[in-house]
């Protein structure tokens, strides 16, 4: 099986390449393919002729999307449409990586694949549009992930939340984290394993939620990071209103899969421990 990974240098993309190293995996960086250019997508993917195309490319700086909605739409929505055109030309299966931010967070419980999306910010709107484009390909998987942390760090975000917490703790900075937003922390290595499982098992086309098992607030996530890393420091609670962010965030955007077997998900706390060991923050 030949798999092309668009955005292979990113946090999730790099783990997809590592996890799929036993396949014929083709990593595509930004200088290899431009998702905002239909001709580039068709030319590159026609030349490669992959069986599966995984599109991790995204403009995912949520507040920046509010400042530049045209760019958000071009990358997240039209970028998906352009990859769709290439998949249609080559007959490839399309895997579009989406987000928990397609939901409004008002359910008060983890969202499953059957729940109706209702985004409340530009990022979520454009990612949902990308999902709709993905469904134009008969063989498609829309994979929603959330609150990612991975060894490569997030492009454009300067690392990830775990590294930020450890850096602040080491430098003696005050650590204050929002306590009233809830989500499902997700180790990108685990997400990559689950995506590989979906592809290799040839599961039915459609939407799949791929996150760490469990729900927590960002405050609880920070406390667990610092506890496992051996820092006995207090984390001060903040509210979402305290942050004064441009984009509204869903209050409760945890995801749960009703379509994947339990063995492809594990508690986020366990995954966090593996991440901390891989990064050398704790011993093996």
Coordinates of C-alpha atoms in Angstrom, one line a residue:
X1 CA 0.0 0.0 0.0
X2 CA 1.3 3.4 -1.0
X3 CA 0.4 6.2 1.4
X4 CA 1.1 9.9 0.8
X5 CA 1.2 12.1 3.9
X6 CA 0.6 15.8 3.2
X7 CA 2.1 17.9 6.0
X8 CA 4.6 15.3 6.9
X9 CA 6.8 17.7 8.9
X10 CA 4.1 18.6 11.3
X11 CA 3.2 17.2 14.7
X12 CA 0.8 14.5 13.5
X13 CA 2.3 14.2 10.0
X14 CA 5.7 13.2 11.3
X15 CA 4.2 10.5 13.5
X16 CA 2.1 9.2 10.6
X17 CA 5.3 8.8 8.6
X18 CA 7.0 7.0 11.5
X19 CA 4.1 4.7 12.2
X20 CA 3.7 3.8 8.5
X21 CA 7.3 3.2 7.9
X22 CA 6.5 -0.5 7.1
X23 CA 4.3 0.7 4.2
X24 CA 5.3 2.6 1.0
X25 CA 4.9 5.9 2.8
X26 CA 5.6 9.1 0.8
X27 CA 6.1 12.2 3.0
X28 CA 5.1 15.5 1.4
X29 CA 6.3 18.7 2.9
X30 CA 5.0 22.2 2.0
X31 CA 7.7 22.6 -0.7
X32 CA 6.6 19.3 -2.2
X33 CA 2.9 20.1 -2.6
X34 CA 0.7 23.2 -2.2
X35 CA -2.8 22.3 -1.1
X36 CA -4.1 25.8 -2.0
X37 CA -3.2 25.1 -5.7
X38 CA -5.4 22.6 -7.5
X39 CA -2.9 22.1 -10.3
X40 CA -0.1 21.4 -7.8
X41 CA -2.2 18.8 -6.0
X42 CA -3.2 17.0 -9.2
X43 CA 0.3 17.1 -10.7
X44 CA 2.1 15.8 -7.6
X45 CA -0.4 13.1 -6.6
X46 CA -0.9 11.9 -10.2
X47 CA 2.9 11.4 -10.4
X48 CA 3.0 9.5 -7.1
X49 CA -0.3 7.6 -7.6
X50 CA -0.8 6.7 -4.0
X51 CA -3.5 4.3 -2.8
X52 CA -4.2 6.6 0.2
X53 CA -3.7 10.4 0.7
X54 CA -3.7 11.7 4.2
X55 CA -4.1 15.5 4.4
X56 CA -2.9 17.0 7.7
X57 CA -2.2 20.4 6.2
X58 CA -4.2 23.1 8.1
X59 CA -4.2 26.7 9.2
X60 CA -4.8 25.8 12.8
X61 CA -4.0 29.0 14.8
X62 CA -7.5 29.5 16.0
X63 CA -7.3 33.2 16.8
X64 CA -5.3 34.0 13.6
X65 CA -8.1 32.4 11.7
X66 CA -10.4 35.2 13.0
X67 CA -7.9 37.8 11.7
X68 CA -7.5 36.1 8.3
X69 CA -10.6 34.2 7.4
X70 CA -9.7 34.2 3.7
X71 CA -6.5 32.3 4.5
X72 CA -8.3 29.9 6.8
X73 CA -10.9 29.2 4.1
X74 CA -8.3 28.8 1.4
X75 CA -6.2 26.3 3.4
X76 CA -8.7 24.4 5.4
X77 CA -11.7 24.3 3.0
X78 CA -10.4 24.9 -0.5
X79 CA -7.2 23.0 0.3
X80 CA -9.4 19.9 1.0
X81 CA -11.3 20.5 -2.2
X82 CA -8.1 20.6 -4.2
X83 CA -6.9 17.3 -2.7
X84 CA -10.3 15.8 -3.4
X85 CA -9.8 16.7 -7.1
X86 CA -6.5 14.9 -7.1
X87 CA -8.0 11.8 -5.4
X88 CA -10.7 11.8 -7.9
X89 CA -8.1 11.9 -10.7
X90 CA -6.1 9.0 -9.2
X91 CA -8.7 6.9 -7.5
X92 CA -7.0 7.3 -4.1
X93 CA -8.7 7.0 -0.7
X94 CA -8.8 10.4 1.0
X95 CA -8.1 10.9 4.7
X96 CA -8.9 14.4 5.9
X97 CA -7.8 15.4 9.4
X98 CA -10.4 17.5 11.1
X99 CA -11.0 18.8 14.6
X100 CA -13.2 18.8 17.7
X101 CA -13.7 22.5 17.0
X102 CA -16.5 21.6 14.5
X103 CA -18.7 21.3 17.7
X104 CA -20.1 24.2 19.8
X105 CA -19.3 22.5 23.1
X106 CA -22.8 22.8 24.5
X107 CA -23.6 19.0 24.6
X108 CA -22.0 18.7 28.1
X109 CA -20.7 15.2 27.2
X110 CA -18.2 13.8 24.8
X111 CA -19.3 14.1 21.1
X112 CA -19.6 10.9 19.0
X113 CA -19.4 10.6 15.3
X114 CA -23.2 10.8 14.9
X115 CA -23.5 14.2 16.6
X116 CA -24.4 17.2 14.4
X117 CA -21.5 19.7 14.1
X118 CA -22.1 23.3 14.9
X119 CA -18.9 25.3 14.9
X120 CA -18.6 28.6 16.7
X121 CA -15.4 30.1 15.2
X122 CA -13.8 30.6 11.8
X123 CA -11.4 27.7 12.3
X124 CA -14.2 25.3 13.0
X125 CA -16.3 26.5 10.1
X126 CA -13.5 26.1 7.6
X127 CA -12.6 22.7 8.9
X128 CA -16.2 21.6 8.7
X129 CA -16.3 22.8 5.1
X130 CA -13.1 20.7 4.4
X131 CA -15.0 17.7 5.8
X132 CA -17.9 18.3 3.4
X133 CA -15.5 18.4 0.5
X134 CA -13.8 15.2 1.7
X135 CA -17.1 13.4 1.4
X136 CA -17.1 14.0 -2.3
X137 CA -14.6 11.1 -2.5
X138 CA -16.5 7.7 -2.2
X139 CA -13.6 6.2 -0.3
X140 CA -13.0 8.8 2.4
X141 CA -12.3 9.0 6.0
X142 CA -12.9 12.2 8.0
X143 CA -10.7 11.8 11.1
X144 CA -11.4 14.3 13.9
X145 CA -8.5 14.7 16.4
X146 CA -8.2 17.1 19.4
X147 CA -5.7 18.8 21.7
X148 CA -2.6 17.2 20.1
X149 CA 0.8 16.8 21.6
X150 CA 3.6 15.1 19.8
X151 CA 7.4 14.9 19.7
X152 CA 7.7 17.2 16.6
X153 CA 5.7 20.0 18.1
X154 CA 3.0 22.0 16.3
X155 CA 4.2 24.1 13.4
X156 CA 3.3 27.7 13.8
X157 CA 2.6 27.3 17.6
X158 CA 6.1 27.0 19.0
X159 CA 5.9 23.5 20.4
X160 CA 2.9 22.2 22.2
X161 CA 1.0 22.6 25.5
X162 CA 3.1 19.9 27.3
X163 CA 6.4 21.6 26.5
X164 CA 5.0 25.0 27.5
X165 CA 4.0 23.7 30.9
X166 CA 7.4 22.0 31.5
X167 CA 9.3 25.1 30.3
X168 CA 7.3 27.4 32.7
X169 CA 7.8 25.0 35.6
X170 CA 11.6 24.8 35.0
X171 CA 12.0 28.5 34.7
X172 CA 10.0 29.2 37.9
X173 CA 7.2 31.1 36.1
X174 CA 3.7 31.2 37.5
X175 CA 1.6 28.5 35.8
X176 CA -2.0 29.5 35.3
X177 CA -4.3 27.5 33.0
X178 CA -7.9 27.7 32.0
X179 CA -10.1 25.5 34.1
X180 CA -13.5 25.7 32.4
X181 CA -12.7 24.3 29.0
X182 CA -12.8 20.5 28.6
X183 CA -11.3 18.3 25.9
X184 CA -9.6 15.0 25.2
X185 CA -5.7 15.2 25.1
X186 CA -4.3 13.2 22.2
X187 CA -0.8 11.9 21.7
X188 CA -0.1 12.1 18.0
X189 CA 1.7 8.8 18.0
X190 CA -1.5 7.1 19.2
X191 CA -3.6 9.0 16.7
X192 CA -1.2 7.8 13.9
X193 CA -1.6 4.2 15.0
X194 CA -5.4 4.5 15.0
X195 CA -5.4 6.1 11.5
X196 CA -3.2 3.3 10.2
X197 CA -5.7 0.8 11.8
X198 CA -8.6 2.5 10.0
X199 CA -6.8 2.4 6.6
X200 CA -5.4 -1.1 6.9
X201 CA -8.7 -2.5 8.2
X202 CA -10.6 -0.9 5.3
X203 CA -13.3 0.3 7.7
X204 CA -16.4 1.8 6.1
X205 CA -16.1 5.3 4.8
X206 CA -17.2 8.1 7.0
X207 CA -16.3 10.1 10.2
X208 CA -14.1 8.7 12.9
X209 CA -13.1 10.3 16.2
X210 CA -9.5 9.6 17.1
X211 CA -8.4 11.0 20.5
X212 CA -7.0 9.9 23.8
X213 CA -9.5 8.1 26.0
X214 CA -11.0 10.3 28.7
X215 CA -11.9 13.9 29.4
X216 CA -10.3 16.7 31.4
X217 CA -10.0 20.4 31.7
X218 CA -6.8 22.2 30.5
X219 CA -6.1 22.8 34.2
X220 CA -6.3 19.1 34.9
X221 CA -4.1 18.3 31.9
X222 CA -1.5 20.8 33.2
X223 CA -1.6 19.3 36.7
X224 CA -1.1 15.8 35.4
X225 CA 1.8 16.9 33.1
X226 CA 3.6 18.5 36.0
X227 CA 2.8 15.6 38.4
X228 CA 4.2 13.0 36.0
X229 CA 7.3 15.2 35.2
X230 CA 8.0 15.5 39.0
X231 CA 7.2 19.2 39.6
X232 CA 5.3 19.8 42.8
X233 CA 4.0 23.2 41.9
X234 CA 0.6 24.8 42.1
X235 CA -1.3 25.5 38.9
X236 CA -3.6 28.6 39.2
X237 CA -7.0 28.3 37.6
X238 CA -8.2 30.7 35.0
X239 CA -11.5 31.1 33.2
X240 CA -12.0 31.2 29.4
X241 CA -13.2 34.8 29.9
X242 CA -9.9 35.7 31.6
X243 CA -7.9 34.8 28.4
X244 CA -9.8 37.4 26.2
X245 CA -9.1 35.4 23.1
X246 CA -10.4 36.5 19.8
X247 CA -12.0 33.2 18.8
X248 CA -14.7 31.7 21.0
X249 CA -13.8 28.2 22.1
X250 CA -16.2 25.3 22.7
X251 CA -16.7 24.8 26.4
X252 CA -16.7 21.0 26.2
X253 CA -15.3 19.5 23.1
X254 CA -14.2 16.1 24.2
X255 CA -14.6 13.4 21.6
X256 CA -15.6 9.7 21.9
X257 CA -15.7 7.1 19.2
X258 CA -18.7 5.0 18.7
X259 CA -17.1 3.4 15.6
X260 CA -13.7 2.3 16.7
X261 CA -12.8 -0.7 18.9
X262 CA -11.6 0.1 22.4
X263 CA -8.2 -1.4 21.8
X264 CA -7.1 1.5 19.5
X265 CA -7.7 4.0 22.3
X266 CA -5.9 4.3 25.6
X267 CA -6.2 6.7 28.6
X268 CA -4.6 10.0 27.8
X269 CA -2.6 9.8 31.1
X270 CA -0.9 6.7 29.9
X271 CA -0.1 8.2 26.5
X272 CA 1.3 11.3 28.2
X273 CA 3.7 9.2 30.2
X274 CA 5.0 7.6 27.0
X275 CA 5.4 11.1 25.5
X276 CA 7.3 12.4 28.5
X277 CA 9.6 9.4 28.3
X278 CA 10.2 9.8 24.6
X279 CA 11.1 13.4 25.1
X280 CA 13.4 12.6 28.0
X281 CA 11.5 14.5 30.6
X282 CA 11.2 11.4 32.8
X283 CA 13.2 8.2 33.0
X284 CA 12.2 4.9 31.4

